[in-house]
mmCIF file of C-alpha atoms in Angstrom:
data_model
loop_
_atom_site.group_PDB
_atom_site.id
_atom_site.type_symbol
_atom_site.label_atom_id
_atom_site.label_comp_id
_atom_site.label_asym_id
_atom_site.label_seq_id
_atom_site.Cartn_x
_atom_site.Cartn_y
_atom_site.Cartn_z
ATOM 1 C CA UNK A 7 18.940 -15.750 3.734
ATOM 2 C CA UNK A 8 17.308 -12.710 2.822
ATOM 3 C CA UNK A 9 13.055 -13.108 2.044
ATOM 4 C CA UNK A 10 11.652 -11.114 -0.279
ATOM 5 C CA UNK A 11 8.398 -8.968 0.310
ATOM 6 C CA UNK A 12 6.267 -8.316 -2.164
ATOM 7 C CA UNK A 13 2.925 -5.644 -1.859
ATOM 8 C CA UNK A 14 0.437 -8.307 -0.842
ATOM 9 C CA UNK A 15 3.008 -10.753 0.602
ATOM 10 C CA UNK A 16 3.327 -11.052 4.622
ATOM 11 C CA UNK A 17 6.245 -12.357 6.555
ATOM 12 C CA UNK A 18 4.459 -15.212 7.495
ATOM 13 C CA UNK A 19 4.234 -16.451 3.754
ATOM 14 C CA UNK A 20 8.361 -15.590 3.653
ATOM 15 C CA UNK A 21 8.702 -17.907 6.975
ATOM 16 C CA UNK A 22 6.783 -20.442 5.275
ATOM 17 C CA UNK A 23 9.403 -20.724 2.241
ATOM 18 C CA UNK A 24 12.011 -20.571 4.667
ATOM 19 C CA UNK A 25 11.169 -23.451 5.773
ATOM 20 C CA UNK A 26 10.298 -24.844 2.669
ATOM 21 C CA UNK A 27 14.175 -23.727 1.479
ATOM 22 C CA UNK A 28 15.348 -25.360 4.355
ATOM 23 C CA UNK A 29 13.728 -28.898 3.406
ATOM 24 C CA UNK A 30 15.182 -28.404 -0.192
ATOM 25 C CA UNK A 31 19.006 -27.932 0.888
ATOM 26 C CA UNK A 32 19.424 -29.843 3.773
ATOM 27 C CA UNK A 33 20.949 -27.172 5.866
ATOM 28 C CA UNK A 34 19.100 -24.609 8.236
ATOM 29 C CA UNK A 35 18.190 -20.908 7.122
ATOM 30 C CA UNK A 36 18.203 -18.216 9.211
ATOM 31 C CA UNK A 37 16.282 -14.661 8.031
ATOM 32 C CA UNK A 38 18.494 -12.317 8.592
ATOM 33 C CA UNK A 39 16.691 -9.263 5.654
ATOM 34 C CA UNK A 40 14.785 -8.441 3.548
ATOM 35 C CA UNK A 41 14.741 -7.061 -0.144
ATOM 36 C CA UNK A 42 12.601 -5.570 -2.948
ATOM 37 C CA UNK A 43 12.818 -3.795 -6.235
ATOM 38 C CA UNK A 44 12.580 -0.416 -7.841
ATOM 39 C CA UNK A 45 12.523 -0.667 -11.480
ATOM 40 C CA UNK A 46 12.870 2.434 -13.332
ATOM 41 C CA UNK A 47 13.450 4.605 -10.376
ATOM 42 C CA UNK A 48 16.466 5.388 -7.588
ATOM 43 C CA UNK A 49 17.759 3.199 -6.068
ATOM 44 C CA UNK A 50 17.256 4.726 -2.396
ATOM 45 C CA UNK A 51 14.766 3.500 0.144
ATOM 46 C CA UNK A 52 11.186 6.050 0.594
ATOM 47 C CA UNK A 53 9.968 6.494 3.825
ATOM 48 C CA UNK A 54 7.743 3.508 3.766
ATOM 49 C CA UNK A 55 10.848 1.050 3.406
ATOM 50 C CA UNK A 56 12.488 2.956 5.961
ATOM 51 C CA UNK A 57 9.410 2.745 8.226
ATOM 52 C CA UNK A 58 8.806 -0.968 7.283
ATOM 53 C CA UNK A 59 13.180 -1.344 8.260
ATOM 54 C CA UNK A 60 12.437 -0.353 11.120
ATOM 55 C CA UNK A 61 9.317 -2.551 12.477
ATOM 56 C CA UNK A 62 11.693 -5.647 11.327
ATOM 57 C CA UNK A 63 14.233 -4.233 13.287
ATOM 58 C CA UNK A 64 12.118 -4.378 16.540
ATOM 59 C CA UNK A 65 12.473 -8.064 16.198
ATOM 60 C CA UNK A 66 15.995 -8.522 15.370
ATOM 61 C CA UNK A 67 18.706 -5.593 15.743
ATOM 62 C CA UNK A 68 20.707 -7.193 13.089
ATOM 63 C CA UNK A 69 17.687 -7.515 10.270
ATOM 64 C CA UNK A 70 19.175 -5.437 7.151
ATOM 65 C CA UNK A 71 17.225 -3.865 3.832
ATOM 66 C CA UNK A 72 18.452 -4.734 0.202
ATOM 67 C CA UNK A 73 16.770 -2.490 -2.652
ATOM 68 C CA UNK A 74 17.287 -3.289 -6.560
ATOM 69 C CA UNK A 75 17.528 -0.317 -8.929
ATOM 70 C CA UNK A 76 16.563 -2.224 -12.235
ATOM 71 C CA UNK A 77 16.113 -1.354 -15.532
ATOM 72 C CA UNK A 78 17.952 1.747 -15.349
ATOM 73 C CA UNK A 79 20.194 2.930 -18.442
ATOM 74 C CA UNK A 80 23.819 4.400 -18.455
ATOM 75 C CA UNK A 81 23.165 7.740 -20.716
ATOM 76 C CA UNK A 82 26.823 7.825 -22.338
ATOM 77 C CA UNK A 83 27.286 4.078 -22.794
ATOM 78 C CA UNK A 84 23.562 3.178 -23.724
ATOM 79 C CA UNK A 85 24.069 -0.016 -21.410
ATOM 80 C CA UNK A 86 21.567 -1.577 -18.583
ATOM 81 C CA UNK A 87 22.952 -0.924 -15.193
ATOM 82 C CA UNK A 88 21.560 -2.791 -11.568
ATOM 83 C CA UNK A 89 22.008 -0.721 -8.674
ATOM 84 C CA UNK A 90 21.578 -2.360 -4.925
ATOM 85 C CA UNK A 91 22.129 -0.932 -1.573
ATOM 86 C CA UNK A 92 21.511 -2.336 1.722
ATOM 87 C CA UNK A 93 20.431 -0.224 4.648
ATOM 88 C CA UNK A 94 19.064 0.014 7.998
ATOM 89 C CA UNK A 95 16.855 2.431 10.222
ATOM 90 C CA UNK A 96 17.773 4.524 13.280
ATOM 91 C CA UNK A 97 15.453 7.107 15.333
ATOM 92 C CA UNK A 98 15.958 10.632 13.669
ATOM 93 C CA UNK A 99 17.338 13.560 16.035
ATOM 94 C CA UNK A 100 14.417 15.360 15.507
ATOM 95 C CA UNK A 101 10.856 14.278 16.023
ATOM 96 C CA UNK A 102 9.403 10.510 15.696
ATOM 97 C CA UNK A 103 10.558 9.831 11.988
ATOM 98 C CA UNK A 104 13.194 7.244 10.845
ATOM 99 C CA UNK A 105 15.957 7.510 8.368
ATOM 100 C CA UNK A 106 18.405 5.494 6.814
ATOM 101 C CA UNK A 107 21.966 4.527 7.391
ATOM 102 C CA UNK A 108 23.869 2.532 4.910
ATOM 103 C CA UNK A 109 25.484 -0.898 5.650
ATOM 104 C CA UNK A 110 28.542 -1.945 3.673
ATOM 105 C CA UNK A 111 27.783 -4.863 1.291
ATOM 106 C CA UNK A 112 30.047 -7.086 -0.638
ATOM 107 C CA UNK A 113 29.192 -9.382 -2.917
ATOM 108 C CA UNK A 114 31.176 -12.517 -3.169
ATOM 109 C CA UNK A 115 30.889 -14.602 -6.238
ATOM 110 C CA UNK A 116 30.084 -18.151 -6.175
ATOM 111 C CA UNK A 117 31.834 -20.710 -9.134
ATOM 112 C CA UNK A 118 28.715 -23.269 -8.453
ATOM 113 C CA UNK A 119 24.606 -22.258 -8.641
ATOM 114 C CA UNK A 120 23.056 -23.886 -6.350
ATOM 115 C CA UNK A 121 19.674 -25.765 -6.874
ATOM 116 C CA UNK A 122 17.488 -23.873 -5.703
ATOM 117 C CA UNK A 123 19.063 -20.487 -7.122
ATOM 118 C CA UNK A 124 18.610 -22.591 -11.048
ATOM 119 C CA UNK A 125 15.146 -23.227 -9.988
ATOM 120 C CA UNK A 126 14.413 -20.160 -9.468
ATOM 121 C CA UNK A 127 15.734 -18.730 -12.747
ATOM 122 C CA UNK A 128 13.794 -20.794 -14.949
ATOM 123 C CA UNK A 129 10.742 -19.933 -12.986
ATOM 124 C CA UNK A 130 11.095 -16.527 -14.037
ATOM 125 C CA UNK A 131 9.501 -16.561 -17.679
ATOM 126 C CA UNK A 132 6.475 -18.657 -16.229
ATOM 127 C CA UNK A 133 6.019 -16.055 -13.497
ATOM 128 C CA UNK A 134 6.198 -13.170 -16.121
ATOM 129 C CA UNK A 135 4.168 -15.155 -18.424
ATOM 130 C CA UNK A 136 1.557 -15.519 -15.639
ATOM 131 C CA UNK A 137 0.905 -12.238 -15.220
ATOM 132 C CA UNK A 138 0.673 -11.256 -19.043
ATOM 133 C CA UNK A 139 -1.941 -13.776 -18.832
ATOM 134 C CA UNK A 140 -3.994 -12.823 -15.957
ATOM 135 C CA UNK A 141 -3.759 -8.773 -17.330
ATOM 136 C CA UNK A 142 -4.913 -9.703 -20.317
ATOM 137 C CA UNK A 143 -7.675 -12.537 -19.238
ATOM 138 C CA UNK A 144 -8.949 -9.735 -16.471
ATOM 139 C CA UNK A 145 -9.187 -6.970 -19.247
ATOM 140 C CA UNK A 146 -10.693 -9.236 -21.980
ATOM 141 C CA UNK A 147 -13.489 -10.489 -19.334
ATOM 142 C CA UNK A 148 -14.589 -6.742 -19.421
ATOM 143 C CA UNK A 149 -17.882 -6.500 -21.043
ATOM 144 C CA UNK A 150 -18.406 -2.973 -22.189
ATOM 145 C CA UNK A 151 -15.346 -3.329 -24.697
ATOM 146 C CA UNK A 152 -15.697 -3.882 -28.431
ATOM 147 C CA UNK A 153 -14.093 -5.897 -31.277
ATOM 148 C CA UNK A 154 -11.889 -3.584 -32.566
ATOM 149 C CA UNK A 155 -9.995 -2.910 -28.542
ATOM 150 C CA UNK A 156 -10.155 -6.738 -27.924
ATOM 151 C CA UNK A 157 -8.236 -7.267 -31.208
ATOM 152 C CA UNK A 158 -6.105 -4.521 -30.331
ATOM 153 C CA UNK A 159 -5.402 -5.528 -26.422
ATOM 154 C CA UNK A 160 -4.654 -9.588 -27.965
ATOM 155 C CA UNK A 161 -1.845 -8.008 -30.657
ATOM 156 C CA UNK A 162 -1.022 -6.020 -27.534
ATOM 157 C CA UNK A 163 -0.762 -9.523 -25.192
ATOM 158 C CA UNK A 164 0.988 -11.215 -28.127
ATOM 159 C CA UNK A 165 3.478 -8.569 -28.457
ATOM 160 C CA UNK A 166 4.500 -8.718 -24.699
ATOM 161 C CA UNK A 167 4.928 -12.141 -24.824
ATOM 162 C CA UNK A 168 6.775 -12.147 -27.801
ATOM 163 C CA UNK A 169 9.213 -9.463 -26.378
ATOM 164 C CA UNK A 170 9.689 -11.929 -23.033
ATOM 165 C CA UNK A 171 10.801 -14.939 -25.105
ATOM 166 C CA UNK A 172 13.281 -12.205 -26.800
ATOM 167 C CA UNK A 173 14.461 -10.480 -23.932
ATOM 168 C CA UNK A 174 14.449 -13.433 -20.711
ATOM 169 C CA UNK A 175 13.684 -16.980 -22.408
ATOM 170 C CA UNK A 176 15.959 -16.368 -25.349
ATOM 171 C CA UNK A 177 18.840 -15.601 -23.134
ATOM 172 C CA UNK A 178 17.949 -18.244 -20.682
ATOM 173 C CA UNK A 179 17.889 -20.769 -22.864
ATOM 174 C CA UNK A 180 21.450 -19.798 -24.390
ATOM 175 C CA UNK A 181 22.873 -19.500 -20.980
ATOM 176 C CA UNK A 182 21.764 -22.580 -19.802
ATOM 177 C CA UNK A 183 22.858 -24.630 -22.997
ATOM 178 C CA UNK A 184 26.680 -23.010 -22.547
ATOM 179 C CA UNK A 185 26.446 -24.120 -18.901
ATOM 180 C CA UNK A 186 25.809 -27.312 -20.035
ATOM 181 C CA UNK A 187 28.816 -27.634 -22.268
ATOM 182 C CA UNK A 188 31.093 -26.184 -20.119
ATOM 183 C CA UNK A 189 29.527 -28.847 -17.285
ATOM 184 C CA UNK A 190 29.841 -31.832 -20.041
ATOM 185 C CA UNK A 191 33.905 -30.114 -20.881
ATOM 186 C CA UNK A 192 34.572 -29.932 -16.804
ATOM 187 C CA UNK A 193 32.861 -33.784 -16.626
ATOM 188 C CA UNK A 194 35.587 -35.540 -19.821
ATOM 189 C CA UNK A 195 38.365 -33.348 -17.832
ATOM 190 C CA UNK A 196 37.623 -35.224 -14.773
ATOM 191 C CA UNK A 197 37.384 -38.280 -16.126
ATOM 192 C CA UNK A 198 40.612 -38.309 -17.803
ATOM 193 C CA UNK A 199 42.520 -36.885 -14.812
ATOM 194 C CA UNK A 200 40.620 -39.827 -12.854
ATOM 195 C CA UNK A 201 42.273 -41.897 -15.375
ATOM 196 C CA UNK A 202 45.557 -40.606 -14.733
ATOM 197 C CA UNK A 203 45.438 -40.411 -11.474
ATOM 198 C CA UNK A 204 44.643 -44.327 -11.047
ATOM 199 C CA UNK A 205 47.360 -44.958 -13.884
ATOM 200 C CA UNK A 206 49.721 -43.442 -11.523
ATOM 201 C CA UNK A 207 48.421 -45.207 -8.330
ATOM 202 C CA UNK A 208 48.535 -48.494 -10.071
ATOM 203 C CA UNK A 209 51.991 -48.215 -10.989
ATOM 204 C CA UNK A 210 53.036 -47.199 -7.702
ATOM 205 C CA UNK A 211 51.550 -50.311 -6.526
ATOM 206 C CA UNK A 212 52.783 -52.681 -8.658
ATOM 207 C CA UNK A 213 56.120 -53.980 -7.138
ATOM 208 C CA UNK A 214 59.493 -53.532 -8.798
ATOM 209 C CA UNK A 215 61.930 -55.783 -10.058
ATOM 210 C CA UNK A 216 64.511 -55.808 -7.171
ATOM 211 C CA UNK A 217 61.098 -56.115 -4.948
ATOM 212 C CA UNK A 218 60.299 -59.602 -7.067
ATOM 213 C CA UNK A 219 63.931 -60.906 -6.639
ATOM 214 C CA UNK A 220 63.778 -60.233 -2.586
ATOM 215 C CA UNK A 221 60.880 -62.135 -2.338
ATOM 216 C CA UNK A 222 62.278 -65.438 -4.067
ATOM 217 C CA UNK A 223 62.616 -68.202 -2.193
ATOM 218 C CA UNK A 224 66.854 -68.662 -1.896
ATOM 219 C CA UNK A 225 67.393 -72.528 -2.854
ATOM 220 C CA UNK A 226 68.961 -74.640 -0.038
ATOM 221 C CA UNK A 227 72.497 -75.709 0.247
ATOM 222 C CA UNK A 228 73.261 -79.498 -1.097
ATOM 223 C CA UNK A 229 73.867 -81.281 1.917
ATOM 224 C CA UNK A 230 77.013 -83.010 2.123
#
């Protein structure tokens, strides 16, 4: 399990959902990293994530960074890309700094989501949604502004919320009604190879012809 840190988030708060992850799946979590994002920018760690590496590494040798590189566009193909790396801190040669070594990463695909993963996904446009809200309510409260900005900041809020629908809750909602197909398809395939299955059972069950004849009773001889 890897927690993720966010600028006023502590590790205790991250401990606290382990737990709280734990309760949800049954099965114990260990933290063994920790991840965070850098939208619009490279993808490499700054010296504060190589600092803060390190300070988790005094804990546990093993602990290991992820970064996110989001939002960044291919120039020739015009496409979104995600970049990731994972990393971890070692003493530089030269005086009391850390830097960065890289730690091969492969990611293994998974044919099932688990609950907690789909919970978390359709949190996502309530989260972003959130924070429009609490922008715009903190900006609006201002009391030096006039009519003519507060119209303009509202279109503004509308407009951003309007793009989320378009750009996460659109999509969302699409995925999650073709997962549902495909789970009601994989369901009517299961129940008719259940069907066959206990066709095939059945008649290996049911005795055979030669089977009834062995079991007859033979009539007794006439006695004499």
């Amino acid at each position: 399990m890897l927690m993720p840190v966010f600028p006023k988030d502590s590790v205790n708060i991250s401990l606290i959902k382990k737990h709280r992850l734990a309760e949800m799946t049954g099965r114990p979590m260990r933290v063994v990293g920790w991840y965070h994002s850098h939208p619009h920018i490279t993808v490499w760690p700054s010296h504060v994530d190589v600092r803060t590496q390190a300070m988790y590494q005094m804990m546990d040798q093993g602990f290991v960074g992820l970064i996110f590189s989001c939002f960044i566009e291919d120039k020739n193909t015009k496409t979104g890309r995600v970049l990731y790396t994972c990393f971890q801190s070692v003493q530089a040669q030269k005086g009391s700094e850390y830097e960065r070594i890289e730690i091969p990463i492969h990611v293994v695909p998974h044919e099932a989501i688990g609950k907690v993963c789909l919970e978390s996904a359709v949190e996502l446009p309530k989260i972003l949604c959130e924070e429009e809200q609490d922008t715009y309510r903190r900006i609006h409260s201002l009391s030096h502004l006039d009519p003519i900005t507060k119209i303009h900041n509202g279109s503004v809020f509308t407009k951003n919320l309007c793009s989320q629908m378009s750009a996460v809750s659109g999509p969302l909602l699409q995925w999650l009604e073709d997962r549902l197909e495909q789970n009601k398809q994989s369901i009517s395939e299961l129940q008719l190879e259940r069907e066959r299955l206990t066709q095939e059972l059945a008649a290996m069950n049911k005795p055979s012809r030669r089977d009834l004849v062995s079991n007859c009773p033979v009539p007794a001889a006439p006695k004499r």
